[in-house]
């Protein structure tokens, strides 16, 4: 692990073109996004020495926009976690809340922006991994609609749920970075035409006059008192600026965390099968028995990754598939339907990004279930393929940042950027 207190796994300058939208900007790139010739570890011992032979599409886009990449940011191993403590290279700090986690899994990306080590950052969000660290570090993060940003070159954790997205000090800067990375890509068949000629940055007008904001009661009820208080204050400000706030109900979200973890772990068990020491990953060499050779290579995974591969394999196995995986897919469809209905009567939905302030360092490591439950407000968005933004909305307990999340309809990025920018005014 390099210096800068574990914010970066690899510090390396990658120069972009001479000019472009981001010509004077530095960017931190999460270490699960491929950079040609520069180590991409996913914060795993398994990929400690892996040097990709090509750039992710988003990295190409950064270079074309003239950005200077300053390093590969620390993260939870393969994106599995909410605190950046499952990194094989040690935890990243929270630059604005000492002794507390920066959130995760894109904790290094958020910390880089919060500490001023980079102007902007890229993270990836499978179940909250951009919004959670944005909230915990007091910066802005956007999880784009599924299909808006190419995943080509993103090392897959749970590919049906995840998107690459921006982190930045302000909504407008995050939107400008989204403009650079969004749009169709022939290397990723799940991308769409939307975003091809986007101008998200100019949607950050701060104007919420006449906007209807729905608040799903299920996403507020369980939150800490302090978090709730900041959330209500922010809504009051938005009302003063001309928005209407109304309660809505999303009954399905009660099952979102279960459904998310079954789907994410199932996909992970399949995606991570390639790290067998033959195709990818560490190899101890063939010792006459392939089963042993493979299982020795897979020792290089950390505990959380092993847990998820085991659970995911179990959920997909014959006899259990219908009981877990199929049910989770049904729940996913129900969550989507609930959101569709809600958007018939409101423009955006709002909730606290995280129901709790940043955990103390070390706190969540011995209780994975507690950590999974903290994802209650972020995972429904990934299950429904929707866009969401997290914007700083004050502090609790003497200096711990909290965020407010706005969720939009599919490809409604402009709407959430507009409303998000009103919070900053
Ligand atoms: N905390 C969630 C998980 O561990 C989200 C991770 C992510 O979005 N990559 O799966």
Short mmCIF file of C-alpha atoms and ligand atoms in Angstrom, two decimals:
data_model
loop_
_atom_site.label_atom_id
_atom_site.label_comp_id
_atom_site.label_asym_id
_atom_site.label_seq_id
_atom_site.Cartn_x
_atom_site.Cartn_y
_atom_site.Cartn_z
CA UNK A 1 0.00 0.00 0.00
CA UNK A 2 1.27 3.41 -0.92
CA UNK A 3 1.24 6.57 1.17
CA UNK A 4 -1.60 9.14 1.41
CA UNK A 5 -2.98 7.13 4.31
CA UNK A 6 -4.48 4.32 2.29
CA UNK A 7 -6.71 6.49 0.11
CA UNK A 8 -4.95 5.10 -2.95
CA UNK A 9 -3.82 1.55 -3.59
CA UNK A 10 -1.61 2.70 -6.47
CA UNK A 11 -0.49 6.29 -6.97
CA UNK A 12 0.30 6.80 -10.60
CA UNK A 13 -0.19 9.75 -12.92
CA UNK A 14 -1.96 8.95 -16.18
CA UNK A 15 -2.03 12.02 -18.41
CA UNK A 16 -5.02 12.73 -20.63
CA UNK A 17 -5.22 14.68 -23.88
CA UNK A 18 -4.16 18.33 -23.99
CA UNK A 19 -7.61 19.83 -23.86
CA UNK A 20 -11.20 18.89 -23.19
CA UNK A 21 -13.91 19.41 -20.62
CA UNK A 22 -11.73 18.12 -17.77
CA UNK A 23 -8.36 19.52 -18.95
CA UNK A 24 -7.46 21.06 -15.60
CA UNK A 25 -8.97 18.31 -13.44
CA UNK A 26 -7.44 15.46 -11.47
CA UNK A 27 -9.45 12.26 -11.05
CA UNK A 28 -9.13 9.28 -8.69
CA UNK A 29 -10.31 6.01 -10.24
CA UNK A 30 -11.67 3.14 -8.14
CA UNK A 31 -9.33 0.17 -8.33
CA UNK A 32 -11.90 -2.15 -9.94
CA UNK A 33 -11.87 -0.03 -13.13
CA UNK A 34 -9.27 -1.22 -15.67
CA UNK A 35 -6.35 1.06 -16.52
CA UNK A 36 -4.01 -0.10 -19.29
CA UNK A 37 -0.54 -0.77 -17.90
CA UNK A 38 -1.51 0.25 -14.37
CA UNK A 39 -2.23 -2.34 -11.68
CA UNK A 40 -5.92 -2.91 -11.00
CA UNK A 41 -6.29 -4.94 -7.81
CA UNK A 42 -9.94 -4.69 -6.74
CA UNK A 43 -8.30 -4.38 -3.29
CA UNK A 44 -7.70 -8.13 -3.40
CA UNK A 45 -4.56 -10.16 -2.86
CA UNK A 46 -5.90 -12.24 -5.77
CA UNK A 47 -5.19 -9.40 -8.22
CA UNK A 48 -2.22 -7.83 -6.41
CA UNK A 49 -0.08 -8.06 -9.57
CA UNK A 50 -2.78 -7.82 -12.24
CA UNK A 51 -2.02 -5.26 -14.96
CA UNK A 52 -4.89 -4.88 -17.45
CA UNK A 53 -3.96 -4.81 -21.15
CA UNK A 54 -6.70 -2.27 -21.96
CA UNK A 55 -8.53 0.76 -20.58
CA UNK A 56 -12.12 0.68 -19.39
CA UNK A 57 -14.35 2.77 -21.66
CA UNK A 58 -14.80 5.34 -18.87
CA UNK A 59 -11.01 5.67 -18.54
CA UNK A 60 -10.71 6.28 -22.28
CA UNK A 61 -13.41 8.92 -21.90
CA UNK A 62 -11.49 10.60 -19.06
CA UNK A 63 -8.33 10.70 -21.16
CA UNK A 64 -10.18 12.16 -24.15
CA UNK A 65 -11.69 14.80 -21.88
CA UNK A 66 -8.16 15.81 -20.85
CA UNK A 67 -8.37 14.65 -17.23
CA UNK A 68 -5.27 13.61 -15.29
CA UNK A 69 -5.76 10.37 -13.38
CA UNK A 70 -3.82 10.55 -10.11
CA UNK A 71 -4.29 7.07 -8.74
CA UNK A 72 -6.30 3.93 -8.19
CA UNK A 73 -8.50 4.39 -5.16
CA UNK A 74 -8.89 1.98 -2.25
CA UNK A 75 -12.16 0.05 -1.92
CA UNK A 76 -13.77 -2.94 -0.26
CA UNK A 77 -12.43 -6.13 -1.83
CA UNK A 78 -14.25 -6.61 -5.17
CA UNK A 79 -16.78 -3.97 -4.01
CA UNK A 80 -18.10 -6.17 -1.22
CA UNK A 81 -18.67 -4.01 1.81
CA UNK A 82 -19.83 -0.64 3.06
CA UNK A 83 -16.78 0.63 4.93
CA UNK A 84 -13.62 0.03 2.80
CA UNK A 85 -12.42 -2.19 5.64
CA UNK A 86 -12.51 -5.42 3.62
CA UNK A 87 -9.64 -4.09 1.46
CA UNK A 88 -6.73 -6.53 1.50
CA UNK A 89 -4.45 -3.48 1.73
CA UNK A 90 -5.92 -1.99 4.89
CA UNK A 91 -8.78 0.42 5.53
CA UNK A 92 -9.05 3.92 4.04
CA UNK A 93 -9.50 6.86 6.42
CA UNK A 94 -12.44 9.28 6.54
CA UNK A 95 -10.71 12.66 6.02
CA UNK A 96 -13.58 14.62 7.58
CA UNK A 97 -14.46 12.33 10.51
CA UNK A 98 -11.41 10.95 12.23
CA UNK A 99 -11.71 7.43 13.60
CA UNK A 100 -14.71 6.74 11.40
CA UNK A 101 -14.99 4.79 8.15
CA UNK A 102 -15.23 6.65 4.83
CA UNK A 103 -18.05 4.34 3.77
CA UNK A 104 -17.79 1.88 0.95
CA UNK A 105 -17.21 0.22 -1.18
CA UNK A 106 -15.87 3.28 -3.08
CA UNK A 107 -14.40 4.70 0.14
CA UNK A 108 -11.02 5.62 -1.36
CA UNK A 109 -12.73 7.54 -4.18
CA UNK A 110 -14.89 9.57 -1.78
CA UNK A 111 -11.97 10.12 0.61
CA UNK A 112 -9.76 11.34 -2.26
CA UNK A 113 -12.32 14.04 -3.11
CA UNK A 114 -13.01 14.94 0.53
CA UNK A 115 -9.28 15.24 1.28
CA UNK A 116 -8.57 17.27 -1.86
CA UNK A 117 -6.25 14.53 -3.21
CA UNK A 118 -8.30 14.61 -6.43
CA UNK A 119 -10.80 17.10 -7.85
CA UNK A 120 -13.15 14.31 -8.91
CA UNK A 121 -13.44 10.54 -8.64
CA UNK A 122 -15.04 7.51 -10.23
CA UNK A 123 -16.66 4.84 -8.12
CA UNK A 124 -18.99 1.94 -8.80
CA UNK A 125 -22.36 1.32 -7.20
CA UNK A 126 -23.82 -2.20 -6.99
CA UNK A 127 -25.96 -1.56 -3.93
CA UNK A 128 -24.94 1.87 -2.72
CA UNK A 129 -21.18 1.95 -3.07
CA UNK A 130 -21.07 5.46 -4.55
CA UNK A 131 -23.84 7.04 -2.48
CA UNK A 132 -22.82 5.55 0.88
CA UNK A 133 -19.21 6.88 0.84
CA UNK A 134 -20.42 10.19 -0.65
CA UNK A 135 -22.75 10.57 2.35
CA UNK A 136 -20.12 9.48 4.90
CA UNK A 137 -17.41 11.80 3.50
CA UNK A 138 -19.65 14.83 2.87
CA UNK A 139 -19.34 14.84 -0.94
CA UNK A 140 -21.74 14.33 -3.87
CA UNK A 141 -22.17 10.95 -5.59
CA UNK A 142 -24.36 9.83 -8.48
CA UNK A 143 -25.48 6.27 -9.24
CA UNK A 144 -26.61 6.44 -12.90
CA UNK A 145 -29.56 4.60 -14.44
CA UNK A 146 -28.56 1.06 -15.44
CA UNK A 147 -27.29 1.28 -19.02
CA UNK A 148 -26.29 4.96 -18.99
CA UNK A 149 -22.57 4.34 -18.41
CA UNK A 150 -20.48 1.59 -19.99
CA UNK A 151 -19.32 -1.19 -17.69
CA UNK A 152 -16.67 -2.34 -20.18
CA UNK A 153 -13.48 -2.74 -18.16
CA UNK A 154 -15.23 -2.71 -14.78
CA UNK A 155 -14.31 -5.91 -12.92
CA UNK A 156 -17.74 -7.46 -12.34
CA UNK A 157 -19.14 -8.09 -8.87
CA UNK A 158 -22.89 -8.28 -9.64
CA UNK A 159 -23.28 -7.13 -13.22
CA UNK A 160 -27.08 -6.80 -13.35
CA UNK A 161 -26.98 -4.26 -10.51
CA UNK A 162 -23.89 -2.13 -10.95
CA UNK A 163 -22.97 1.11 -12.66
CA UNK A 164 -19.87 3.30 -12.66
CA UNK A 165 -20.58 6.86 -11.52
CA UNK A 166 -19.03 10.17 -10.39
CA UNK A 167 -18.08 11.61 -7.00
CA UNK A 168 -17.31 15.33 -6.63
CA UNK A 169 -17.42 18.24 -4.19
CA UNK A 170 -20.53 19.72 -5.85
CA UNK A 171 -23.56 18.51 -7.80
CA UNK A 172 -22.53 20.49 -10.88
CA UNK A 173 -19.04 18.96 -10.94
CA UNK A 174 -20.45 15.45 -10.48
CA UNK A 175 -22.89 16.13 -13.32
CA UNK A 176 -20.08 17.37 -15.57
CA UNK A 177 -18.13 14.16 -14.95
CA UNK A 178 -21.27 12.16 -15.73
CA UNK A 179 -21.50 14.03 -19.05
CA UNK A 180 -18.00 12.78 -19.88
CA UNK A 181 -18.59 9.09 -19.07
CA UNK A 182 -22.22 8.54 -20.14
CA UNK A 183 -23.55 7.31 -23.46
CA UNK A 184 -23.66 4.19 -25.62
CA UNK A 185 -20.63 1.91 -26.04
CA UNK A 186 -20.29 -0.85 -28.60
CA UNK A 187 -18.33 -2.87 -26.01
CA UNK A 188 -21.26 -2.98 -23.57
CA UNK A 189 -24.53 -4.19 -25.07
CA UNK A 190 -26.49 -3.05 -22.01
CA UNK A 191 -25.74 0.63 -22.77
CA UNK A 192 -28.40 2.78 -24.42
CA UNK A 193 -28.64 5.86 -26.64
CA UNK A 194 -29.49 8.04 -23.65
CA UNK A 195 -26.59 10.16 -22.49
CA UNK A 196 -25.00 10.37 -25.94
CA UNK A 197 -25.34 14.18 -26.14
CA UNK A 198 -26.08 14.87 -22.50
CA UNK A 199 -25.68 18.19 -20.74
CA UNK A 200 -26.29 17.16 -17.15
CA UNK A 201 -24.07 19.94 -15.80
CA UNK A 202 -26.51 22.64 -16.90
CA UNK A 203 -29.34 20.85 -15.09
CA UNK A 204 -27.77 21.96 -11.78
CA UNK A 205 -29.91 25.09 -11.63
CA UNK A 206 -31.04 24.87 -8.02
CA UNK A 207 -34.64 25.38 -9.15
CA UNK A 208 -37.26 23.24 -7.40
CA UNK A 209 -40.26 25.53 -7.87
CA UNK A 210 -43.25 23.27 -8.64
CA UNK A 211 -41.34 19.99 -8.10
CA UNK A 212 -43.15 17.22 -6.25
CA UNK A 213 -40.89 15.23 -3.93
CA UNK A 214 -42.22 11.91 -2.61
CA UNK A 215 -40.93 10.56 0.69
CA UNK A 216 -41.24 6.77 1.05
CA UNK A 217 -42.12 6.33 4.72
CA UNK A 218 -40.40 2.90 4.74
CA UNK A 219 -37.03 4.55 4.00
CA UNK A 220 -37.24 7.06 6.86
CA UNK A 221 -38.81 5.09 9.72
CA UNK A 222 -35.75 3.06 10.67
CA UNK A 223 -33.23 5.92 10.51
CA UNK A 224 -31.34 7.35 13.50
CA UNK A 225 -32.97 10.35 15.18
CA UNK A 226 -30.19 12.74 14.19
CA UNK A 227 -30.24 11.55 10.59
CA UNK A 228 -34.02 12.01 10.49
CA UNK A 229 -33.74 15.52 11.90
CA UNK A 230 -31.23 16.60 9.19
CA UNK A 231 -33.46 15.01 6.55
CA UNK A 232 -36.56 16.90 7.73
CA UNK A 233 -34.65 20.19 7.85
CA UNK A 234 -33.44 19.72 4.29
CA UNK A 235 -37.00 18.99 3.14
CA UNK A 236 -38.19 22.16 4.91
CA UNK A 237 -35.61 24.18 2.98
CA UNK A 238 -36.82 22.65 -0.28
CA UNK A 239 -40.43 23.48 0.63
CA UNK A 240 -39.36 27.09 1.25
CA UNK A 241 -37.87 27.09 -2.23
CA UNK A 242 -41.19 26.07 -3.81
CA UNK A 243 -41.18 22.26 -3.78
CA UNK A 244 -44.12 20.15 -2.61
CA UNK A 245 -43.36 17.22 -0.34
CA UNK A 246 -45.73 14.27 0.05
CA UNK A 247 -45.56 10.86 1.67
CA UNK A 248 -45.62 7.78 -0.52
CA UNK A 249 -45.40 4.07 0.28
CA UNK A 250 -43.13 1.42 -1.24
CA UNK A 251 -44.27 -1.74 0.59
CA UNK A 252 -41.84 -4.00 -1.34
CA UNK A 253 -38.69 -2.32 -0.02
CA UNK A 254 -39.08 -4.28 3.19
CA UNK A 255 -37.69 -7.23 1.18
CA UNK A 256 -35.08 -5.29 -0.77
CA UNK A 257 -32.04 -6.10 1.37
CA UNK A 258 -32.73 -9.87 1.31
CA UNK A 259 -33.40 -9.83 -2.42
CA UNK A 260 -30.33 -7.71 -3.12
CA UNK A 261 -27.94 -9.95 -1.18
CA UNK A 262 -29.27 -13.14 -2.77
CA UNK A 263 -28.92 -11.69 -6.28
CA UNK A 264 -25.58 -9.95 -5.63
CA UNK A 265 -24.01 -13.03 -4.04
CA UNK A 266 -25.37 -15.33 -6.77
CA UNK A 267 -23.93 -13.16 -9.50
CA UNK A 268 -20.68 -12.79 -7.56
CA UNK A 269 -20.27 -16.56 -7.23
CA UNK A 270 -20.45 -16.82 -11.01
CA UNK A 271 -18.41 -13.70 -11.88
CA UNK A 272 -15.60 -14.58 -9.49
CA UNK A 273 -15.24 -18.12 -10.85
CA UNK A 274 -12.67 -16.80 -13.32
CA UNK A 275 -10.18 -16.17 -10.50
CA UNK A 276 -8.85 -19.71 -10.43
CA UNK A 277 -5.14 -19.14 -10.97
CA UNK A 278 -5.42 -20.31 -14.58
CA UNK A 279 -7.57 -17.71 -16.29
CA UNK A 280 -7.03 -14.91 -13.75
CA UNK A 281 -5.55 -14.56 -10.29
CA UNK A 282 -2.74 -16.02 -8.27
CA UNK A 283 -1.41 -19.44 -9.04
CA UNK A 284 0.64 -21.63 -6.75
CA UNK A 285 1.41 -23.90 -9.71
CA UNK A 286 -0.09 -27.27 -10.68
CA UNK A 287 0.66 -29.98 -8.14
CA UNK A 288 -0.97 -32.98 -9.80
CA UNK A 289 -4.51 -32.39 -8.58
CA UNK A 290 -6.66 -29.73 -10.26
CA UNK A 291 -9.18 -29.50 -7.43
CA UNK A 292 -6.43 -28.77 -4.96
CA UNK A 293 -4.69 -26.40 -7.35
CA UNK A 294 -7.88 -24.36 -7.77
CA UNK A 295 -8.75 -24.33 -4.10
CA UNK A 296 -5.23 -23.20 -3.19
CA UNK A 297 -5.47 -20.27 -5.61
CA UNK A 298 -8.78 -19.24 -4.14
CA UNK A 299 -7.17 -18.88 -0.71
CA UNK A 300 -6.14 -15.44 -1.96
CA UNK A 301 -9.70 -14.18 -1.47
CA UNK A 302 -10.53 -12.40 1.79
CA UNK A 303 -13.12 -13.59 4.28
CA UNK A 304 -16.06 -11.49 3.08
CA UNK A 305 -15.49 -12.51 -0.55
CA UNK A 306 -15.33 -16.19 0.40
CA UNK A 307 -18.50 -15.87 2.45
CA UNK A 308 -20.36 -14.39 -0.51
CA UNK A 309 -19.09 -16.93 -3.04
CA UNK A 310 -20.21 -19.74 -0.72
CA UNK A 311 -23.65 -18.24 -0.07
CA UNK A 312 -24.14 -17.36 -3.74
CA UNK A 313 -23.18 -20.84 -4.89
CA UNK A 314 -25.61 -22.28 -2.37
CA UNK A 315 -28.46 -19.99 -3.48
CA UNK A 316 -28.00 -21.08 -7.10
CA UNK A 317 -27.61 -24.80 -6.48
CA UNK A 318 -30.18 -27.37 -7.62
CA UNK A 319 -33.04 -27.64 -5.17
CA UNK A 320 -32.42 -24.20 -3.66
CA UNK A 321 -32.60 -22.11 -6.80
CA UNK A 322 -36.39 -21.71 -6.63
CA UNK A 323 -36.36 -21.07 -2.92
CA UNK A 324 -33.81 -18.24 -3.00
CA UNK A 325 -32.75 -16.95 -6.41
CA UNK A 326 -36.17 -17.09 -8.04
CA UNK A 327 -37.88 -15.49 -5.02
CA UNK A 328 -35.29 -12.74 -5.04
CA UNK A 329 -35.99 -12.06 -8.73
CA UNK A 330 -39.73 -11.89 -7.96
CA UNK A 331 -39.03 -9.40 -5.18
CA UNK A 332 -36.88 -7.39 -7.60
CA UNK A 333 -39.80 -7.17 -10.04
CA UNK A 334 -42.08 -6.05 -7.21
CA UNK A 335 -39.65 -3.31 -6.15
CA UNK A 336 -39.53 -2.05 -9.76
CA UNK A 337 -43.31 -1.97 -9.93
CA UNK A 338 -43.57 -0.02 -6.66
CA UNK A 339 -41.18 2.63 -7.97
CA UNK A 340 -43.07 2.85 -11.29
CA UNK A 341 -46.28 3.49 -9.42
CA UNK A 342 -44.70 6.11 -7.17
CA UNK A 343 -43.36 8.03 -10.17
CA UNK A 344 -46.89 8.38 -11.54
CA UNK A 345 -47.54 11.01 -8.86
CA UNK A 346 -44.14 12.48 -7.91
CA UNK A 347 -41.10 13.84 -9.81
CA UNK A 348 -38.42 12.43 -7.50
CA UNK A 349 -38.26 10.44 -4.27
CA UNK A 350 -36.18 11.47 -1.25
CA UNK A 351 -34.72 9.59 1.71
CA UNK A 352 -31.69 9.76 3.97
CA UNK A 353 -28.88 8.17 1.92
CA UNK A 354 -27.76 6.06 4.89
CA UNK A 355 -29.97 5.44 7.93
CA UNK A 356 -26.92 5.95 10.18
CA UNK A 357 -23.92 8.29 10.43
CA UNK A 358 -20.45 6.90 9.54
CA UNK A 359 -19.55 3.82 11.62
CA UNK A 360 -16.55 3.90 13.89
CA UNK A 361 -13.55 2.15 12.41
CA UNK A 362 -13.67 -1.58 13.21
CA UNK A 363 -17.29 -1.46 14.40
CA UNK A 364 -18.97 -3.37 11.60
CA UNK A 365 -16.33 -5.99 10.85
CA UNK A 366 -17.60 -8.63 13.28
CA UNK A 367 -21.24 -8.23 12.34
CA UNK A 368 -21.78 -8.63 8.59
CA UNK A 369 -25.56 -8.75 8.95
CA UNK A 370 -25.65 -5.35 10.65
CA UNK A 371 -23.57 -4.01 7.79
CA UNK A 372 -25.93 -5.47 5.16
CA UNK A 373 -28.94 -3.88 6.86
CA UNK A 374 -27.35 -0.43 6.63
CA UNK A 375 -27.85 -0.71 2.85
CA UNK A 376 -31.65 -0.54 3.24
CA UNK A 377 -32.06 2.82 1.49
CA UNK A 378 -29.58 2.33 -1.32
CA UNK A 379 -30.17 -1.23 -2.63
CA UNK A 380 -33.80 -0.71 -3.77
CA UNK A 381 -32.48 1.76 -6.37
CA UNK A 382 -30.12 -0.85 -7.90
CA UNK A 383 -32.84 -3.51 -7.89
CA UNK A 384 -35.02 -1.10 -9.91
CA UNK A 385 -32.17 0.04 -12.25
CA UNK A 386 -32.89 3.69 -11.34
CA UNK A 387 -30.68 6.79 -10.97
CA UNK A 388 -30.00 8.38 -7.58
CA UNK A 389 -27.84 11.14 -6.16
CA UNK A 390 -26.49 11.68 -2.65
CA UNK A 391 -25.92 15.29 -1.58
CA UNK A 392 -24.46 16.42 1.78
CA UNK A 393 -27.22 17.51 4.15
CA UNK A 394 -25.50 18.55 7.32
CA UNK A 395 -23.83 16.78 10.23
CA UNK A 396 -24.81 14.88 13.34
CA UNK A 397 -23.08 14.08 16.64
CA UNK A 398 -20.62 16.96 16.39
CA UNK A 399 -19.24 16.62 12.89
CA UNK A 400 -20.33 13.34 11.27
CA UNK A 401 -21.59 14.02 7.72
CA UNK A 402 -24.94 12.69 6.51
CA UNK A 403 -26.42 12.72 3.02
CA UNK A 404 -29.84 13.08 1.43
CA UNK A 405 -30.68 10.81 -1.50
CA UNK A 406 -32.91 11.74 -4.44
CA UNK A 407 -34.12 8.92 -6.67
CA UNK A 408 -35.40 9.59 -10.19
CA UNK A 409 -37.31 7.63 -12.83
CA UNK A 410 -35.17 5.73 -15.38
CA UNK A 411 -32.91 8.18 -17.26
CA UNK A 412 -34.23 11.00 -15.04
CA UNK A 413 -30.67 12.15 -14.21
CA UNK A 414 -31.47 15.80 -15.03
CA UNK A 415 -34.31 15.81 -12.51
CA UNK A 416 -32.24 14.47 -9.58
CA UNK A 417 -29.35 16.78 -10.48
CA UNK A 418 -31.69 19.78 -10.47
CA UNK A 419 -33.24 18.87 -7.11
CA UNK A 420 -29.86 17.87 -5.64
CA UNK A 421 -28.38 21.22 -6.60
CA UNK A 422 -31.18 23.02 -4.72
CA UNK A 423 -29.92 21.47 -1.47
CA UNK A 424 -26.57 23.21 -1.95
CA UNK A 425 -28.07 26.70 -2.27
N1 LIG B 1 -22.65 -2.72 0.61
C1 LIG B 1 -23.15 -3.37 -0.57
C2 LIG B 1 -22.49 -4.69 -0.74
O1 LIG B 1 -21.62 -4.97 0.02
C3 LIG B 1 -22.97 -2.50 -1.77
C4 LIG B 1 -21.66 -2.69 -2.42
C5 LIG B 1 -21.54 -1.99 -3.74
O2 LIG B 1 -22.39 -1.19 -4.14
N2 LIG B 1 -20.51 -2.37 -4.47
O3 LIG B 1 -22.79 -5.44 -1.60
#
